[in-house]
Tab-separated table of C-alpha atoms and ligand atoms in Angstrom:
chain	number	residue	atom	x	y	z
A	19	UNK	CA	-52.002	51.958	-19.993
A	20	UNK	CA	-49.306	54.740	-19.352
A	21	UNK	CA	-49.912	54.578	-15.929
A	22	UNK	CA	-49.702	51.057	-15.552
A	23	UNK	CA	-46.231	50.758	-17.146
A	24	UNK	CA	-45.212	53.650	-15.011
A	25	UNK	CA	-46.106	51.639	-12.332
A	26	UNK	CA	-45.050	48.349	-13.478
A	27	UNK	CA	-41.510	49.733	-13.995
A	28	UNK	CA	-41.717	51.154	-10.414
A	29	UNK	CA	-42.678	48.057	-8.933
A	30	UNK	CA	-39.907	46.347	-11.091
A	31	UNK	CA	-36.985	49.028	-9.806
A	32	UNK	CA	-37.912	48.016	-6.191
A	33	UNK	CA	-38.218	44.128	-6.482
A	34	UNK	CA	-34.917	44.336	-8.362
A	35	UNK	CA	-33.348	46.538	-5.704
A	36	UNK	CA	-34.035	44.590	-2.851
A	37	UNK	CA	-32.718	41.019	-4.886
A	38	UNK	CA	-30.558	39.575	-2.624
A	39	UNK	CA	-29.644	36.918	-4.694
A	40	UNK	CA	-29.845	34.949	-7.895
A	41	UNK	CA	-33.226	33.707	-7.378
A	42	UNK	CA	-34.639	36.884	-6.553
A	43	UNK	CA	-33.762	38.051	-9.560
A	44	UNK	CA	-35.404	35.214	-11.325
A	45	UNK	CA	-38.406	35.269	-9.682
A	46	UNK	CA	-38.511	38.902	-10.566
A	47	UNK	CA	-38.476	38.042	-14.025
A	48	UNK	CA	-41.055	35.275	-13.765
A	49	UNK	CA	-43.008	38.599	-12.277
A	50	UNK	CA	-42.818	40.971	-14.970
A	51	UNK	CA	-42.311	38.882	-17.899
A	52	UNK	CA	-43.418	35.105	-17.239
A	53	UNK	CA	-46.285	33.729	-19.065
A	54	UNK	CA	-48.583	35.264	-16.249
A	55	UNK	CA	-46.146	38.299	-15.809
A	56	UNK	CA	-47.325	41.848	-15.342
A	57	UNK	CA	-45.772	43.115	-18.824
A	58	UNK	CA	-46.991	40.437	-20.305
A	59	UNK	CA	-50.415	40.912	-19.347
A	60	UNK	CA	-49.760	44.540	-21.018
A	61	UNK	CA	-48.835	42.744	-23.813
A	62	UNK	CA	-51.655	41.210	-24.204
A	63	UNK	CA	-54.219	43.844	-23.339
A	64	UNK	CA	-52.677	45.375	-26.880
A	65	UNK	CA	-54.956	43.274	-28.590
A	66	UNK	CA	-57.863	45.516	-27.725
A	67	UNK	CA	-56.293	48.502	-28.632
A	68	UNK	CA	-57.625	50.061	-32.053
A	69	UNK	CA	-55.147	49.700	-34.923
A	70	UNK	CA	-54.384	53.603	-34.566
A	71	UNK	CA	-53.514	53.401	-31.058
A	72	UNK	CA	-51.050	50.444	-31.383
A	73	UNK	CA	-48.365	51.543	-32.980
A	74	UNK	CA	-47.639	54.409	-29.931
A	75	UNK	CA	-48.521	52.163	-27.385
A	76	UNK	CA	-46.217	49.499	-28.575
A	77	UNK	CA	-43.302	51.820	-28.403
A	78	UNK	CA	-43.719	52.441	-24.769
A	79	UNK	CA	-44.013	48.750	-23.561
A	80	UNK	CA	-40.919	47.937	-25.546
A	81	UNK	CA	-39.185	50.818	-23.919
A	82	UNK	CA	-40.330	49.734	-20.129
A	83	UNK	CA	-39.595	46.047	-21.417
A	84	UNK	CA	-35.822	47.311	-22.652
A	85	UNK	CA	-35.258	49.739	-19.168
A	86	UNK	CA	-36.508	46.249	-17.086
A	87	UNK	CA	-34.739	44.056	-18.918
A	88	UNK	CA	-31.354	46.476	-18.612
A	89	UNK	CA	-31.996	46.808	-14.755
A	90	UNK	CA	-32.496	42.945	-14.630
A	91	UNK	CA	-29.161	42.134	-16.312
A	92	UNK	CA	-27.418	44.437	-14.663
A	93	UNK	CA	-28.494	43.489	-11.144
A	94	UNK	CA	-28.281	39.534	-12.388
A	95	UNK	CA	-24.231	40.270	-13.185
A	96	UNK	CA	-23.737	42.259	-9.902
A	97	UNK	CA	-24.902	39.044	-8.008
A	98	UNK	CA	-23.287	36.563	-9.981
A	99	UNK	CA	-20.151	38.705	-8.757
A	100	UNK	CA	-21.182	39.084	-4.936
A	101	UNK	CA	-22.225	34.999	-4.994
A	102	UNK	CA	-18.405	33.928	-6.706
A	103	UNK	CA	-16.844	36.656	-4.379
A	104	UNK	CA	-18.581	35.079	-1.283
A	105	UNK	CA	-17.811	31.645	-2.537
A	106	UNK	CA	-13.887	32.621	-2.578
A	107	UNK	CA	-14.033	33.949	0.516
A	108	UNK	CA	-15.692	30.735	1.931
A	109	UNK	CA	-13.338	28.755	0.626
A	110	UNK	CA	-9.750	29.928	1.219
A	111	UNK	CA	-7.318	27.906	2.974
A	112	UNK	CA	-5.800	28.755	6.227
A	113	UNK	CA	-2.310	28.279	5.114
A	114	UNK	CA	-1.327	28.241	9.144
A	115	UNK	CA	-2.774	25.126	9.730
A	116	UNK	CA	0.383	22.764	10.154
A	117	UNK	CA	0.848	20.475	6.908
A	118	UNK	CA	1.060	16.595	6.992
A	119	UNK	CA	4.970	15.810	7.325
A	120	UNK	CA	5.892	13.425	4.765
A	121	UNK	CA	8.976	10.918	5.785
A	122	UNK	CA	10.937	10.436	3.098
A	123	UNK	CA	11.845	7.163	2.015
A	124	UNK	CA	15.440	5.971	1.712
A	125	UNK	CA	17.286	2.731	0.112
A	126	UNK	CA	17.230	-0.819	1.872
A	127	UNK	CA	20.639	-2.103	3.095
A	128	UNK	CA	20.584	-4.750	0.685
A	129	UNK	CA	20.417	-2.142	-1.979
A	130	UNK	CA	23.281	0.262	-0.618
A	131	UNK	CA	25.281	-2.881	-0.229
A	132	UNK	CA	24.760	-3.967	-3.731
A	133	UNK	CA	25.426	-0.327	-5.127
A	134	UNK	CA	28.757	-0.297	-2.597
A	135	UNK	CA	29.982	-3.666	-4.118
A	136	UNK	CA	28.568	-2.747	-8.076
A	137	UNK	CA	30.552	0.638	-7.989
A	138	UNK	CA	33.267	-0.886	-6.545
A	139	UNK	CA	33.895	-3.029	-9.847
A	140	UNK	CA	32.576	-0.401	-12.035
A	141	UNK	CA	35.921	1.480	-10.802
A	142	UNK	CA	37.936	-1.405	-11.955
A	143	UNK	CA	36.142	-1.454	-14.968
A	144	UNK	CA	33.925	-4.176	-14.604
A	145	UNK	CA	30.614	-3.884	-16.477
A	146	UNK	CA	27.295	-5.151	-14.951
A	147	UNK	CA	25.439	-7.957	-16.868
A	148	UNK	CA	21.949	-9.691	-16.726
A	149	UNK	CA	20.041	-12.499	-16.735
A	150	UNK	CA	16.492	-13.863	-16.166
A	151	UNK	CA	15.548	-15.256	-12.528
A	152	UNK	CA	13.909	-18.127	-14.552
A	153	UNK	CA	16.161	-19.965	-15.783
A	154	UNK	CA	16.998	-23.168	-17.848
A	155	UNK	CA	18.064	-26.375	-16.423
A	156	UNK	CA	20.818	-26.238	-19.009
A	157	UNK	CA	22.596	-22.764	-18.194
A	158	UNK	CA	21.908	-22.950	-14.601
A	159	UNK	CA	23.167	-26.426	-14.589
A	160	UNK	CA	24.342	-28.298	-17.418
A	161	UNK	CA	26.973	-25.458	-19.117
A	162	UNK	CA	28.156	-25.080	-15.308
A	163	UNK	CA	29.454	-28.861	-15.584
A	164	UNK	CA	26.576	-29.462	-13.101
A	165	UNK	CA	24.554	-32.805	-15.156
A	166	UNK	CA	21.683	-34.268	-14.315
A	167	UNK	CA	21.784	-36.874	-11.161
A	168	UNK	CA	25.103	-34.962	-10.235
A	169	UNK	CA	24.879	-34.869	-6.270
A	170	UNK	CA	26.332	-30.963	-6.583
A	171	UNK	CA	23.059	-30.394	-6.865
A	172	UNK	CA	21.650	-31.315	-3.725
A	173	UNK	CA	23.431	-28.286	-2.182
A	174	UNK	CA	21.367	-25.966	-4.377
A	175	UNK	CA	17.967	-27.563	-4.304
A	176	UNK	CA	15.599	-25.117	-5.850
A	177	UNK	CA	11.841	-24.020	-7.523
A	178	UNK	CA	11.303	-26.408	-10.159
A	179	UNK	CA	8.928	-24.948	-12.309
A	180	UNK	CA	8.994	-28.205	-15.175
A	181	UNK	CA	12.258	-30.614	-15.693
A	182	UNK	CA	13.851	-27.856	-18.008
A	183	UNK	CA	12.551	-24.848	-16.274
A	184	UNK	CA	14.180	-23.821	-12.495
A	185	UNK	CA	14.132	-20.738	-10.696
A	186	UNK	CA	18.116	-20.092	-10.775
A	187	UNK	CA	20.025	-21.097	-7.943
A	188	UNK	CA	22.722	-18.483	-8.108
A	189	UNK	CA	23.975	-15.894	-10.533
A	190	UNK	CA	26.503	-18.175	-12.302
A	191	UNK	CA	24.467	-19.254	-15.202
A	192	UNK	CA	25.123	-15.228	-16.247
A	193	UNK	CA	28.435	-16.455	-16.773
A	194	UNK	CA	27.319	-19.033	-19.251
A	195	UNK	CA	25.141	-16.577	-20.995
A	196	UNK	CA	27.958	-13.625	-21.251
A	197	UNK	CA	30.370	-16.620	-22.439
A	198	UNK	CA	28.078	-17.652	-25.046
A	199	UNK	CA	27.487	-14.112	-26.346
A	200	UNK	CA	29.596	-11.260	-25.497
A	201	UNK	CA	33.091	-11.139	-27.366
A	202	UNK	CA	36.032	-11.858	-25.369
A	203	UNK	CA	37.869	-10.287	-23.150
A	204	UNK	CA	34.819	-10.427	-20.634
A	205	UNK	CA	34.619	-8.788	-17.370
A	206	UNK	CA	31.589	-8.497	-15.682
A	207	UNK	CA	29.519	-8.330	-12.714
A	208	UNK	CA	26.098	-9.373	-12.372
A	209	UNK	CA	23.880	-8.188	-8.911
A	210	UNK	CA	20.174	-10.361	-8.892
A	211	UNK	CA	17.946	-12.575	-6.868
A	212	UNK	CA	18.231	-16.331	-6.612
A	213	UNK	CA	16.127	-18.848	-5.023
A	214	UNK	CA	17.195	-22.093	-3.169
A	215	UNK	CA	14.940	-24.728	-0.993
A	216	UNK	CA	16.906	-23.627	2.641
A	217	UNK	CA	15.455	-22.753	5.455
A	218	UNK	CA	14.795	-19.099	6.912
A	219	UNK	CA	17.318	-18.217	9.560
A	220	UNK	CA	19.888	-16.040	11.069
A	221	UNK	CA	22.191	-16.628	7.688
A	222	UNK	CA	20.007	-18.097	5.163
A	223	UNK	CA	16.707	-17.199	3.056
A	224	UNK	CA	14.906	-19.224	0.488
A	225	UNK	CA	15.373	-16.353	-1.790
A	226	UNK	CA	18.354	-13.767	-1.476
A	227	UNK	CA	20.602	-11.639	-4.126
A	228	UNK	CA	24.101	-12.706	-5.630
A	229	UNK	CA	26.849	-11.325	-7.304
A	230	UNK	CA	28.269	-12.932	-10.228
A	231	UNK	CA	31.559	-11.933	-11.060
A	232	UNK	CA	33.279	-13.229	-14.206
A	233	UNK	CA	36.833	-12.146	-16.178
A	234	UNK	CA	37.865	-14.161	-19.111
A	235	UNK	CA	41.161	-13.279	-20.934
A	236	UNK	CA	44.492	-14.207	-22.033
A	237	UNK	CA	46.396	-15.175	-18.936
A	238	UNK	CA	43.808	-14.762	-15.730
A	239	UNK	CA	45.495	-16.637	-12.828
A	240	UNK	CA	43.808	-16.887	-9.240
A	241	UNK	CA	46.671	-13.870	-8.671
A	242	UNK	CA	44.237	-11.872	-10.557
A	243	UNK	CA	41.349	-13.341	-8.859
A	244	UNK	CA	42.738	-12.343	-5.283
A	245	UNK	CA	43.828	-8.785	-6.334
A	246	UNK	CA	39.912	-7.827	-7.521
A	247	UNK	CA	38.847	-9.416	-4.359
A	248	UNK	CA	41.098	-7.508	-2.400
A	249	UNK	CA	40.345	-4.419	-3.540
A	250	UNK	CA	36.800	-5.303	-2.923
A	251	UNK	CA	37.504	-6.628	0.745
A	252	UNK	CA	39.507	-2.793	1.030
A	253	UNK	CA	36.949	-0.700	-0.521
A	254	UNK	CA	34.221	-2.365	1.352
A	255	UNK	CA	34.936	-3.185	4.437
A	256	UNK	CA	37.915	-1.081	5.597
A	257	UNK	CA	41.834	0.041	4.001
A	258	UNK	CA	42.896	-2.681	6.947
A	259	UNK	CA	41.129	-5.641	5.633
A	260	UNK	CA	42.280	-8.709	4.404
A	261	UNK	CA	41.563	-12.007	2.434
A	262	UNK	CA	42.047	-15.220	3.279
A	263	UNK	CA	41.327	-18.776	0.580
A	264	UNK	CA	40.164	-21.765	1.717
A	265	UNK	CA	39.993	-24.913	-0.957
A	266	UNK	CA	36.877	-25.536	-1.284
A	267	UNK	CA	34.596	-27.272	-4.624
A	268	UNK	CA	32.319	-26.194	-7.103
A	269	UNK	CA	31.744	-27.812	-10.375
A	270	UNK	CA	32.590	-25.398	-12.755
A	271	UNK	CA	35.847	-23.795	-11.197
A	272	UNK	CA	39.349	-24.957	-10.467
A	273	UNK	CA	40.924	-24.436	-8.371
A	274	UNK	CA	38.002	-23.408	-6.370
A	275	UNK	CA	38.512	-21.258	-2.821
A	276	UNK	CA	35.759	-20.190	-0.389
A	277	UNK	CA	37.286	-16.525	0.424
A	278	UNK	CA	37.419	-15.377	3.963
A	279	UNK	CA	37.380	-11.768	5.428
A	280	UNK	CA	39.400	-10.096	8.514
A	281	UNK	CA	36.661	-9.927	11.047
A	282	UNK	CA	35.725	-6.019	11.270
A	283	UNK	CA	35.113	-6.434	14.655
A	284	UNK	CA	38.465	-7.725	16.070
A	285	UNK	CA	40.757	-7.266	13.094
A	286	UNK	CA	41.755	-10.696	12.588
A	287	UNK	CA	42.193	-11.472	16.676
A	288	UNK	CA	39.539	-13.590	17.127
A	289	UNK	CA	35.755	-12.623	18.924
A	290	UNK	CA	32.160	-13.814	19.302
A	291	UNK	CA	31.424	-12.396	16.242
A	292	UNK	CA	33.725	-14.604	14.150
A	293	UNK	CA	33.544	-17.552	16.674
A	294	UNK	CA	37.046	-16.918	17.348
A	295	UNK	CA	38.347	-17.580	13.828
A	296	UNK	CA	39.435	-13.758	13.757
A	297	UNK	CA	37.757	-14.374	9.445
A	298	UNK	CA	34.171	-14.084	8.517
A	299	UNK	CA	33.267	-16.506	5.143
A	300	UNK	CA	31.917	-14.329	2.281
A	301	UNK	CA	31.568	-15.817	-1.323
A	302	UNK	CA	32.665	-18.840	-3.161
A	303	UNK	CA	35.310	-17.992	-6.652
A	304	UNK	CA	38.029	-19.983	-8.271
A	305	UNK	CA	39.612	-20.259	-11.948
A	306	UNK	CA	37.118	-21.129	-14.207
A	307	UNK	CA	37.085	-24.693	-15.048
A	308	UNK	CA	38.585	-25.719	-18.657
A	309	UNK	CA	35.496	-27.824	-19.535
A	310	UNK	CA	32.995	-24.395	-18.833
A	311	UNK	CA	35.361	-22.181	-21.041
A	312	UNK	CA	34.998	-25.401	-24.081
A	313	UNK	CA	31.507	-25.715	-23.314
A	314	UNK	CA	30.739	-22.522	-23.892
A	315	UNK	CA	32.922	-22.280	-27.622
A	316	UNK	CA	36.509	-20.343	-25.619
A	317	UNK	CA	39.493	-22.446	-26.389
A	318	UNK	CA	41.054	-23.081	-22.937
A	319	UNK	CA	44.261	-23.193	-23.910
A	320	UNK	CA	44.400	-19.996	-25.058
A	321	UNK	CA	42.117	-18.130	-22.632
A	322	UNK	CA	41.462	-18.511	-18.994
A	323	UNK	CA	39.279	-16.939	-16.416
A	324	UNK	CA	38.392	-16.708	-12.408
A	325	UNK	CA	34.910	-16.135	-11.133
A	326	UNK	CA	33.607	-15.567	-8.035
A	327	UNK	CA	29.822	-15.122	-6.369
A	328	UNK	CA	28.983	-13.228	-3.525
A	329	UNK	CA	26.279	-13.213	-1.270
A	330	UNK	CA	24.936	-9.200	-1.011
A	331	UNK	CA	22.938	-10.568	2.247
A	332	UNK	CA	25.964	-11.422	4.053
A	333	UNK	CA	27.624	-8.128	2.818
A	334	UNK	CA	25.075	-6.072	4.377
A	335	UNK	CA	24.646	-8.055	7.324
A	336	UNK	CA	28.786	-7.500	7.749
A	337	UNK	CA	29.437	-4.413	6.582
A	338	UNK	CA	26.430	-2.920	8.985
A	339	UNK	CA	26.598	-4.980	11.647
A	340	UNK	CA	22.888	-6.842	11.528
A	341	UNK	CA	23.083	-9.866	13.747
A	342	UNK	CA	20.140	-11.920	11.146
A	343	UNK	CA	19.125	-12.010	7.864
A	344	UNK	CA	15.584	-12.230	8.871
A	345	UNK	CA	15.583	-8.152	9.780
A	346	UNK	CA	16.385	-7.191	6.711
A	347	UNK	CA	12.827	-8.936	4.819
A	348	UNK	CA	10.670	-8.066	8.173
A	349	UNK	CA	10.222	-4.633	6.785
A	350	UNK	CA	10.600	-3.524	10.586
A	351	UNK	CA	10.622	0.870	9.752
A	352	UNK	CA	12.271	0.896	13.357
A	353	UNK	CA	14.937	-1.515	11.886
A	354	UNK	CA	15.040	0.155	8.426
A	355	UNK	CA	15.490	4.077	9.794
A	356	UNK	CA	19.409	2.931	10.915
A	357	UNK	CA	20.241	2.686	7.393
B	428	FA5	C1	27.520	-20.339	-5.214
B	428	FA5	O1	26.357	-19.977	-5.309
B	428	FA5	C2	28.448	-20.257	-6.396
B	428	FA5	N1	27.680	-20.022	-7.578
B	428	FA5	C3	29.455	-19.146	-6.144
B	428	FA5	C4	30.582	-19.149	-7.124
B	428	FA5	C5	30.520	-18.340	-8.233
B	428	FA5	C6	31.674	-19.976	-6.924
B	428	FA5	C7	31.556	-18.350	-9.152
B	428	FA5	C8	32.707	-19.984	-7.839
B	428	FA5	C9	32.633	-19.178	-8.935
B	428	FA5	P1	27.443	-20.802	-2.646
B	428	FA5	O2	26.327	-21.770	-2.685
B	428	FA5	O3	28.510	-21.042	-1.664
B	428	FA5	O4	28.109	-20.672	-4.069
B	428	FA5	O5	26.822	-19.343	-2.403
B	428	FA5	C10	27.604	-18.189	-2.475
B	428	FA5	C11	27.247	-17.229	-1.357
B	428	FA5	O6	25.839	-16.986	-1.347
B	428	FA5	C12	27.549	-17.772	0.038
B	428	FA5	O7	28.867	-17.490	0.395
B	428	FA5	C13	26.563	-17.006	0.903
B	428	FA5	O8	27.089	-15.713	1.219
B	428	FA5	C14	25.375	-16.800	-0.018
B	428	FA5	N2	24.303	-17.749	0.270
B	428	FA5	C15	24.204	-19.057	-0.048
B	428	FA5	N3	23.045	-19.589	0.342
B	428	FA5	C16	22.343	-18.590	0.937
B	428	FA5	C17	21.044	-18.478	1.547
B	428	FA5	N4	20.197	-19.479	1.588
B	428	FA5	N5	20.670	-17.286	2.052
B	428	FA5	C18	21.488	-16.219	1.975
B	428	FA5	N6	22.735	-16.241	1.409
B	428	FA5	C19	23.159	-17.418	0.893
């Protein structure tokens, strides 16, 4: 029995040796000490043995068993090293390859012309207010001295989503809403999207952005109204610009003025750009109408206000020279890089 465990432990010390891998090593195991393994069989063959003879014999399989088992382990953690070390190897990245350039994105023109004209009025101390783009009947109407049947309307056709319910026509029923709940003196400014029933083309979209402007105070005059809308005109467009009023009507401001711009192209001498009229139209505004200030709980005779709403859309079409409206919702990235 000596012998054989010499030579079992031989035979062990080569198979391990020339393990080239983790199987190897497990099928050298199945070998020596699976159910049908060699030491097993040893094992086994104890039974024969007399009582007197066990007790030696036993010593010297568990000692093969332990050296075997040692050699096994040993050899199993040397290859679990050499497989990982292999895998690393296999997988590292070839940091020359050239990487995947990224373009950046960067802000829409309508959104750099609606931070230009926000920040503008935040330096006069404006504050920016909101309001929902589904609106009532009654604030984007009514409270604007705009009833029911009244053919004002018609102009500002919109999304009816039930008789009370509209998707808001402009940014004026803010006004209503900041009159109704913000303590006086107000002065605000309010950027969002509107929707109206007009056609697509080079200077109209059935949905575009406003911006409401509204200061209510003791002793607002349009003079007030044309200085902030100077400065605005200035800041905007150019330290050469200048405003021009046209009477115009809207229900729930009077006097009411559609203010003009110096063309930027020709300064105010006339070109194809401004069809000759050497102004380009911008926004509607006006003093807000006595009946809006009661309507809304101000006592007009003891405050007054001017207002004014501007289309961003024609803004950024002016101030960077788009010739239509349509570009800037095409989504065109050739168009969109200029910006
Ligand atoms: C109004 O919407 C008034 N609420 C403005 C106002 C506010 C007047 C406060 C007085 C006091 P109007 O419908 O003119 O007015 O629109 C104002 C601006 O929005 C226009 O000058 C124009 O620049 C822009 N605009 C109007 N309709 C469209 C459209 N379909 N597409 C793009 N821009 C438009």
């Amino acid at each position: 029995m000596k012998e054989r465990l010499v030579q079992i432990e031989s035979d062990a010390e080569r198979a391990i040796a020339q393990s080239a891998n983790l199987r190897d090593i497990e099928e050298a195991r199945l070998r020596f000490w699976g159910k049908k393994g060699e030491l097993t069989a040893v094992l086994r063959g104890m039974a024969a043995l007399t009582p007197e003879e066990r007790p030696a014999a036993g010593q010297l399989v568990n000692e093969a068993r332990a050296r075997i088992e040692a050699r096994l382990s040993e050899a199993e953690a040397r290859l679990t090293r050499l497989a990982l070390e292999q895998k690393i190897a296999a997988e590292t990245l070839d940091i020359t390859l050239p990487g995947k350039r990224r373009s950046p994105g960067h802000k829409h023109p309508i959104t750099l012309a609606t931070e230009a004209i926000c920040e503008t009025f935040l330096g006069m101390g404006y504050q920016i207010a909101e309001g929902p783009e589904i609106e009532i009947d009654h604030f984007n109407f009514e409270l604007l001295n705009i009833p029911k049947d009244h053919p004002a309307r018609d102009t500002q056709d919109t999304f009816y989503i039930d008789d009370d319910v509209v998707l808001r026509t402009h940014t004026s029923p803010v006004q209503v809403r900041t009159m109704l709940t913000r303590p006086l003196p107000i002065k605000i400014i309010c950027p969002g999207r509107v929707y109206r029933v007009d056609t697509a083309d080079a200077t109209h979209s059935p949905v575009f952005h406003q911006i409401e402007g509204l200061v209510v105070d003791r002793g607002i005059t349009m003079g007030d109204l044309v200085g902030a809308l100077s400065t605005f005109a200035k800041n905007i467009f150019g330290e050469d610009t200048k405003i021009r009023l046209r009477p115009h009507h809207f229900q729930f401001t009077e006097p009411s003025a559609e203010v003009d711009v110096t063309c930027w192209e020709c300064g105010g001498k006339g070109c194809r750009l401004c069809k000759n009229e050497g102004f380009i139209e911008l926004l509607g505004a006006g003093v807000v109408n006595p009946k809006v200030l009661k309507m809304c709980g101000i006592d007009p005779e003891v405050y007054s206000g001017f207002a004014f709403g501007l289309g961003i859309e024609r803004v950024a079409t002016c101030k960077y020279n788009i010739n239509s409206m349509r570009l800037l919702y095409e989504n065109d990235i050739r168009f969109l890089r200029q910006f």
